[in-house]
Amino acid sequence: MGHRQILAGERKRVELRLGDVESDGSFSGYASLFGRVDLGRDIVERGAFARSLAKRGASGIRMLFQHDPAAPIGSWSEVREDARGLFVRGRLALDSAKARDIHALMRGGALDGLSIGFRTVRARKETKSGVRRILEADLWEISVVTFPMLPEARVDSVKSRRRSKTPQTQEFAPDRLMASIRRATRMLNDRSTKGNT
């Protein structure tokens, strides 16, 4: 997990591991893990999001793609702290073409990251180790992103509204996965080209 200052806040990325992604785009997992030193030498402490969550609730935290405020892709129905970290449950808005594209990329394994957007309210730096402990963070968005940074954080489940009686598991062939990665790369290059014109 890394971080950098961005406008009014910071970002931290964690890894999503997706199994079957079915029809309605629902998924759950962890957007942050407590007590883990990330690549930016930060540790998010348990309770860091409590005040922010009490103030905003799940409906006040945006689901974005690549931290782009112009690219909302769904909504969070549950965002809460537990002993492990910041647990989230949400659903992509599949009426949107962008969300449908992201859904396809998630199903193909080409998108597997979550990243939180927040502002540090209180932190303590340990002089000897150089580690910064984030004691309170004002959380305002959680994004689906391309590049994961913390392998220990995982999505627990991806569900559909209509569950079939028989579990449907599917192994991804390497050529299908590579095709998905190429599609994601083209999509990002197209966005970058448009942004520079």
PDB file of C-alpha atoms in Angstrom:
ATOM      1  CA  MET A   1       0.000   0.000   0.000  1.00  0.00           C
ATOM      2  CA  GLY A   2       1.466   3.368  -0.927  1.00  0.00           C
ATOM      3  CA  HIS A   3       0.326   6.930  -0.396  1.00  0.00           C
ATOM      4  CA  ARG A   4       0.853  10.365  -1.817  1.00  0.00           C
ATOM      5  CA  GLN A   5      -0.577  13.810  -1.190  1.00  0.00           C
ATOM      6  CA  ILE A   6      -3.361  14.658  -3.667  1.00  0.00           C
ATOM      7  CA  LEU A   7      -5.149  17.985  -3.566  1.00  0.00           C
ATOM      8  CA  ALA A   8      -6.998  17.760  -0.240  1.00  0.00           C
ATOM      9  CA  GLY A   9      -6.140  14.198   0.644  1.00  0.00           C
ATOM     10  CA  GLU A  10      -4.258  10.941   0.241  1.00  0.00           C
ATOM     11  CA  ARG A  11      -4.769   7.579  -1.436  1.00  0.00           C
ATOM     12  CA  LYS A  12      -4.002   4.073  -0.269  1.00  0.00           C
ATOM     13  CA  ARG A  13      -4.402   1.006  -2.443  1.00  0.00           C
ATOM     14  CA  VAL A  14      -5.142  -2.561  -1.471  1.00  0.00           C
ATOM     15  CA  GLU A  15      -5.693  -5.732  -3.463  1.00  0.00           C
ATOM     16  CA  LEU A  16      -9.038  -7.213  -4.503  1.00  0.00           C
ATOM     17  CA  ARG A  17      -9.217 -10.930  -5.209  1.00  0.00           C
ATOM     18  CA  LEU A  18     -12.352 -11.651  -7.205  1.00  0.00           C
ATOM     19  CA  GLY A  19     -13.955 -15.020  -7.744  1.00  0.00           C
ATOM     20  CA  ASP A  20     -17.083 -15.307  -9.860  1.00  0.00           C
ATOM     21  CA  VAL A  21     -18.508 -11.896 -10.735  1.00  0.00           C
ATOM     22  CA  GLU A  22     -22.117 -12.453 -11.633  1.00  0.00           C
ATOM     23  CA  SER A  23     -24.973 -10.411 -12.970  1.00  0.00           C
ATOM     24  CA  ASP A  24     -25.571  -7.532 -10.543  1.00  0.00           C
ATOM     25  CA  GLY A  25     -21.954  -6.508  -9.818  1.00  0.00           C
ATOM     26  CA  SER A  26     -22.177  -6.804  -6.010  1.00  0.00           C
ATOM     27  CA  PHE A  27     -18.979  -7.468  -4.077  1.00  0.00           C
ATOM     28  CA  SER A  28     -17.580  -7.192  -0.564  1.00  0.00           C
ATOM     29  CA  GLY A  29     -14.125  -7.119   0.957  1.00  0.00           C
ATOM     30  CA  TYR A  30     -11.573  -4.894   2.696  1.00  0.00           C
ATOM     31  CA  ALA A  31     -10.563  -1.421   1.525  1.00  0.00           C
ATOM     32  CA  SER A  32      -7.943  -1.040   4.283  1.00  0.00           C
ATOM     33  CA  LEU A  33      -6.250  -3.340   6.788  1.00  0.00           C
ATOM     34  CA  PHE A  34      -5.302  -2.227  10.284  1.00  0.00           C
ATOM     35  CA  GLY A  35      -1.848  -2.561  11.810  1.00  0.00           C
ATOM     36  CA  ARG A  36       0.034  -3.222   8.543  1.00  0.00           C
ATOM     37  CA  VAL A  37       3.028  -1.107   7.575  1.00  0.00           C
ATOM     38  CA  ASP A  38       2.567  -0.069   3.945  1.00  0.00           C
ATOM     39  CA  LEU A  39       5.122   0.959   1.345  1.00  0.00           C
ATOM     40  CA  GLY A  40       4.789   4.597   2.422  1.00  0.00           C
ATOM     41  CA  ARG A  41       5.762   3.612   6.010  1.00  0.00           C
ATOM     42  CA  ASP A  42       2.218   4.250   7.272  1.00  0.00           C
ATOM     43  CA  ILE A  43       0.018   2.175   9.558  1.00  0.00           C
ATOM     44  CA  VAL A  44      -3.741   2.768   9.702  1.00  0.00           C
ATOM     45  CA  GLU A  45      -4.885   2.189  13.283  1.00  0.00           C
ATOM     46  CA  ARG A  46      -8.162   0.555  14.292  1.00  0.00           C
ATOM     47  CA  GLY A  47     -10.752   3.265  14.904  1.00  0.00           C
ATOM     48  CA  ALA A  48      -9.193   5.683  12.398  1.00  0.00           C
ATOM     49  CA  PHE A  49     -12.371   5.827  10.298  1.00  0.00           C
ATOM     50  CA  ALA A  50     -14.936   5.712  13.131  1.00  0.00           C
ATOM     51  CA  ARG A  51     -15.776   9.426  13.326  1.00  0.00           C
ATOM     52  CA  SER A  52     -15.865   9.801   9.548  1.00  0.00           C
ATOM     53  CA  LEU A  53     -18.199   6.810   9.154  1.00  0.00           C
ATOM     54  CA  ALA A  54     -20.501   8.088  11.903  1.00  0.00           C
ATOM     55  CA  LYS A  55     -20.691  11.449  10.129  1.00  0.00           C
ATOM     56  CA  ARG A  56     -21.082  10.248   6.518  1.00  0.00           C
ATOM     57  CA  GLY A  57     -22.346   6.678   6.596  1.00  0.00           C
ATOM     58  CA  ALA A  58     -21.897   4.354   3.626  1.00  0.00           C
ATOM     59  CA  SER A  59     -24.131   6.499   1.406  1.00  0.00           C
ATOM     60  CA  GLY A  60     -21.869   9.523   1.933  1.00  0.00           C
ATOM     61  CA  ILE A  61     -18.743   7.730   0.655  1.00  0.00           C
ATOM     62  CA  ARG A  62     -18.403   7.634  -3.126  1.00  0.00           C
ATOM     63  CA  MET A  63     -17.496   4.629  -5.265  1.00  0.00           C
ATOM     64  CA  LEU A  64     -15.232   5.936  -8.037  1.00  0.00           C
ATOM     65  CA  PHE A  65     -13.030   4.558 -10.789  1.00  0.00           C
ATOM     66  CA  GLN A  66      -9.323   5.481 -10.528  1.00  0.00           C
ATOM     67  CA  HIS A  67     -10.148   8.327  -8.065  1.00  0.00           C
ATOM     68  CA  ASP A  68     -11.850  10.293 -10.834  1.00  0.00           C
ATOM     69  CA  PRO A  69     -14.661  12.423  -9.316  1.00  0.00           C
ATOM     70  CA  ALA A  70     -16.259  12.524 -12.769  1.00  0.00           C
ATOM     71  CA  ALA A  71     -16.438   8.706 -12.831  1.00  0.00           C
ATOM     72  CA  PRO A  72     -18.828   7.410 -10.150  1.00  0.00           C
ATOM     73  CA  ILE A  73     -19.451   3.729 -10.907  1.00  0.00           C
ATOM     74  CA  GLY A  74     -21.764   2.482  -8.167  1.00  0.00           C
ATOM     75  CA  SER A  75     -22.544   2.825  -4.487  1.00  0.00           C
ATOM     76  CA  TRP A  76     -21.487   1.382  -1.162  1.00  0.00           C
ATOM     77  CA  SER A  77     -24.253  -0.200   0.912  1.00  0.00           C
ATOM     78  CA  GLU A  78     -21.978  -0.993   3.871  1.00  0.00           C
ATOM     79  CA  VAL A  79     -18.715   0.535   5.059  1.00  0.00           C
ATOM     80  CA  ARG A  80     -17.632  -0.393   8.590  1.00  0.00           C
ATOM     81  CA  GLU A  81     -14.627  -1.119  10.747  1.00  0.00           C
ATOM     82  CA  ASP A  82     -14.089  -4.543  12.252  1.00  0.00           C
ATOM     83  CA  ALA A  83     -11.107  -6.164  13.967  1.00  0.00           C
ATOM     84  CA  ARG A  84      -9.321  -6.728  10.639  1.00  0.00           C
ATOM     85  CA  GLY A  85      -9.855  -3.461   8.800  1.00  0.00           C
ATOM     86  CA  LEU A  86     -12.301  -1.392   6.771  1.00  0.00           C
ATOM     87  CA  PHE A  87     -14.961  -3.774   5.458  1.00  0.00           C
ATOM     88  CA  VAL A  88     -16.965  -2.646   2.415  1.00  0.00           C
ATOM     89  CA  ARG A  89     -19.928  -3.976   0.489  1.00  0.00           C
ATOM     90  CA  GLY A  90     -21.173  -2.339  -2.679  1.00  0.00           C
ATOM     91  CA  ARG A  91     -22.575  -2.737  -6.153  1.00  0.00           C
ATOM     92  CA  LEU A  92     -21.581  -1.414  -9.558  1.00  0.00           C
ATOM     93  CA  ALA A  93     -24.315   0.611 -11.308  1.00  0.00           C
ATOM     94  CA  LEU A  94     -24.622  -1.584 -14.380  1.00  0.00           C
ATOM     95  CA  ASP A  95     -27.011   0.866 -16.081  1.00  0.00           C
ATOM     96  CA  SER A  96     -23.867   2.915 -16.730  1.00  0.00           C
ATOM     97  CA  ALA A  97     -21.699   1.931 -19.726  1.00  0.00           C
ATOM     98  CA  LYS A  98     -18.504   2.685 -17.754  1.00  0.00           C
ATOM     99  CA  ALA A  99     -19.613   0.459 -14.851  1.00  0.00           C
ATOM    100  CA  ARG A 100     -20.455  -2.336 -17.317  1.00  0.00           C
ATOM    101  CA  ASP A 101     -16.943  -2.068 -18.788  1.00  0.00           C
ATOM    102  CA  ILE A 102     -15.415  -2.178 -15.302  1.00  0.00           C
ATOM    103  CA  HIS A 103     -17.618  -5.140 -14.410  1.00  0.00           C
ATOM    104  CA  ALA A 104     -16.297  -7.018 -17.467  1.00  0.00           C
ATOM    105  CA  LEU A 105     -12.701  -6.175 -16.541  1.00  0.00           C
ATOM    106  CA  MET A 106     -13.243  -7.357 -12.964  1.00  0.00           C
ATOM    107  CA  ARG A 107     -14.747 -10.595 -14.238  1.00  0.00           C
ATOM    108  CA  GLY A 108     -11.747 -11.089 -16.492  1.00  0.00           C
ATOM    109  CA  GLY A 109      -9.276 -10.425 -13.670  1.00  0.00           C
ATOM    110  CA  ALA A 110      -7.860  -7.250 -15.225  1.00  0.00           C
ATOM    111  CA  LEU A 111      -9.036  -4.977 -12.379  1.00  0.00           C
ATOM    112  CA  ASP A 112      -8.259  -6.186  -8.878  1.00  0.00           C
ATOM    113  CA  GLY A 113      -7.545  -3.176  -6.681  1.00  0.00           C
ATOM    114  CA  LEU A 114      -9.270  -0.911  -4.179  1.00  0.00           C
ATOM    115  CA  SER A 115      -7.913   2.455  -3.075  1.00  0.00           C
ATOM    116  CA  ILE A 116      -9.214   4.816  -0.417  1.00  0.00           C
ATOM    117  CA  GLY A 117      -9.278   8.601  -0.733  1.00  0.00           C
ATOM    118  CA  PHE A 118      -9.015  10.408   2.606  1.00  0.00           C
ATOM    119  CA  ARG A 119      -7.569  13.318   4.574  1.00  0.00           C
ATOM    120  CA  THR A 120      -5.374  12.633   7.599  1.00  0.00           C
ATOM    121  CA  VAL A 121      -6.883  14.304  10.687  1.00  0.00           C
ATOM    122  CA  ARG A 122      -4.568  12.931  13.381  1.00  0.00           C
ATOM    123  CA  ALA A 123      -1.313  10.981  13.066  1.00  0.00           C
ATOM    124  CA  ARG A 124       1.756  10.189  15.147  1.00  0.00           C
ATOM    125  CA  LYS A 125       5.216   9.617  13.708  1.00  0.00           C
ATOM    126  CA  GLU A 126       7.616   7.263  15.450  1.00  0.00           C
ATOM    127  CA  THR A 127      11.044   8.899  15.396  1.00  0.00           C
ATOM    128  CA  LYS A 128      13.063   5.707  15.631  1.00  0.00           C
ATOM    129  CA  SER A 129      11.264   3.659  12.932  1.00  0.00           C
ATOM    130  CA  GLY A 130       9.989   6.528  10.785  1.00  0.00           C
ATOM    131  CA  VAL A 131       6.545   4.875  10.708  1.00  0.00           C
ATOM    132  CA  ARG A 132       3.524   7.191  10.703  1.00  0.00           C
ATOM    133  CA  ARG A 133       0.499   5.894  12.604  1.00  0.00           C
ATOM    134  CA  ILE A 134      -2.771   7.274  11.193  1.00  0.00           C
ATOM    135  CA  LEU A 135      -5.066   7.668  14.205  1.00  0.00           C
ATOM    136  CA  GLU A 136      -7.948   9.469  12.482  1.00  0.00           C
ATOM    137  CA  ALA A 137      -8.762   9.730   8.783  1.00  0.00           C
ATOM    138  CA  ASP A 138     -11.589  11.575   7.056  1.00  0.00           C
ATOM    139  CA  LEU A 139     -12.709   9.039   4.421  1.00  0.00           C
ATOM    140  CA  TRP A 140     -14.573  10.428   1.427  1.00  0.00           C
ATOM    141  CA  GLU A 141     -14.203   7.888  -1.410  1.00  0.00           C
ATOM    142  CA  ILE A 142     -13.173   4.339  -2.244  1.00  0.00           C
ATOM    143  CA  SER A 143     -12.096   3.594  -5.809  1.00  0.00           C
ATOM    144  CA  VAL A 144     -11.747   0.508  -7.963  1.00  0.00           C
ATOM    145  CA  VAL A 145      -8.230   0.826  -9.379  1.00  0.00           C
ATOM    146  CA  THR A 146      -5.810  -1.021 -11.652  1.00  0.00           C
ATOM    147  CA  PHE A 147      -2.699  -1.416  -9.500  1.00  0.00           C
ATOM    148  CA  PRO A 148      -2.973  -3.108  -6.086  1.00  0.00           C
ATOM    149  CA  MET A 149      -0.410  -2.445  -3.382  1.00  0.00           C
ATOM    150  CA  LEU A 150      -1.315  -4.641  -0.388  1.00  0.00           C
ATOM    151  CA  PRO A 151      -1.720  -8.375  -1.112  1.00  0.00           C
ATOM    152  CA  GLU A 152      -3.261  -9.181   2.297  1.00  0.00           C
ATOM    153  CA  ALA A 153      -6.506  -7.274   1.643  1.00  0.00           C
ATOM    154  CA  ARG A 154      -9.051  -9.278  -0.295  1.00  0.00           C
ATOM    155  CA  VAL A 155     -12.627  -9.253  -1.510  1.00  0.00           C
ATOM    156  CA  ASP A 156     -14.565 -11.908   0.356  1.00  0.00           C
ATOM    157  CA  SER A 157     -17.403 -12.387  -2.073  1.00  0.00           C
ATOM    158  CA  VAL A 158     -18.895 -11.218  -5.316  1.00  0.00           C
ATOM    159  CA  LYS A 159     -22.590 -11.968  -5.529  1.00  0.00           C
ATOM    160  CA  SER A 160     -25.514 -11.711  -7.877  1.00  0.00           C
ATOM    161  CA  ARG A 161     -29.070 -10.861  -6.946  1.00  0.00           C
ATOM    162  CA  ARG A 162     -30.197 -14.187  -8.405  1.00  0.00           C
ATOM    163  CA  ARG A 163     -28.196 -17.095  -7.074  1.00  0.00           C
ATOM    164  CA  SER A 164     -28.344 -20.301  -9.083  1.00  0.00           C
ATOM    165  CA  LYS A 165     -28.855 -23.527  -7.170  1.00  0.00           C
ATOM    166  CA  THR A 166     -25.565 -24.892  -8.446  1.00  0.00           C
ATOM    167  CA  PRO A 167     -22.386 -22.899  -7.761  1.00  0.00           C
ATOM    168  CA  GLN A 168     -20.864 -21.641 -10.992  1.00  0.00           C
ATOM    169  CA  THR A 169     -17.096 -21.549 -10.800  1.00  0.00           C
ATOM    170  CA  GLN A 170     -14.934 -20.791 -13.762  1.00  0.00           C
ATOM    171  CA  GLU A 171     -11.199 -21.032 -14.179  1.00  0.00           C
ATOM    172  CA  PHE A 172      -9.718 -18.243 -16.266  1.00  0.00           C
ATOM    173  CA  ALA A 173      -7.589 -19.415 -19.189  1.00  0.00           C
ATOM    174  CA  PRO A 174      -4.289 -17.515 -19.535  1.00  0.00           C
ATOM    175  CA  ASP A 175      -5.222 -16.210 -22.998  1.00  0.00           C
ATOM    176  CA  ARG A 176      -8.527 -14.835 -21.683  1.00  0.00           C
ATOM    177  CA  LEU A 177      -6.747 -13.124 -18.791  1.00  0.00           C
ATOM    178  CA  MET A 178      -4.146 -11.590 -21.131  1.00  0.00           C
ATOM    179  CA  ALA A 179      -6.929 -10.301 -23.409  1.00  0.00           C
ATOM    180  CA  SER A 180      -8.577  -8.645 -20.396  1.00  0.00           C
ATOM    181  CA  ILE A 181      -5.311  -7.017 -19.343  1.00  0.00           C
ATOM    182  CA  ARG A 182      -4.801  -5.706 -22.878  1.00  0.00           C
ATOM    183  CA  ARG A 183      -8.343  -4.264 -22.868  1.00  0.00           C
ATOM    184  CA  ALA A 184      -7.668  -2.517 -19.533  1.00  0.00           C
ATOM    185  CA  THR A 185      -4.385  -1.102 -20.858  1.00  0.00           C
ATOM    186  CA  ARG A 186      -6.104   0.229 -24.006  1.00  0.00           C
ATOM    187  CA  MET A 187      -8.832   1.782 -21.869  1.00  0.00           C
ATOM    188  CA  LEU A 188      -6.281   3.558 -19.658  1.00  0.00           C
ATOM    189  CA  ASN A 189      -4.262   4.737 -22.683  1.00  0.00           C
ATOM    190  CA  ASP A 190      -7.425   6.123 -24.304  1.00  0.00           C
ATOM    191  CA  ARG A 191      -8.281   8.001 -21.086  1.00  0.00           C
ATOM    192  CA  SER A 192      -4.726   9.376 -20.865  1.00  0.00           C
ATOM    193  CA  THR A 193      -4.769  10.535 -24.522  1.00  0.00           C
ATOM    194  CA  LYS A 194      -8.138  12.275 -24.073  1.00  0.00           C
ATOM    195  CA  GLY A 195      -6.917  13.957 -20.895  1.00  0.00           C
ATOM    196  CA  ASN A 196      -3.897  15.438 -22.695  1.00  0.00           C
ATOM    197  CA  THR A 197      -5.857  17.000 -25.528  1.00  0.00           C
TER     198      THR A 197
END
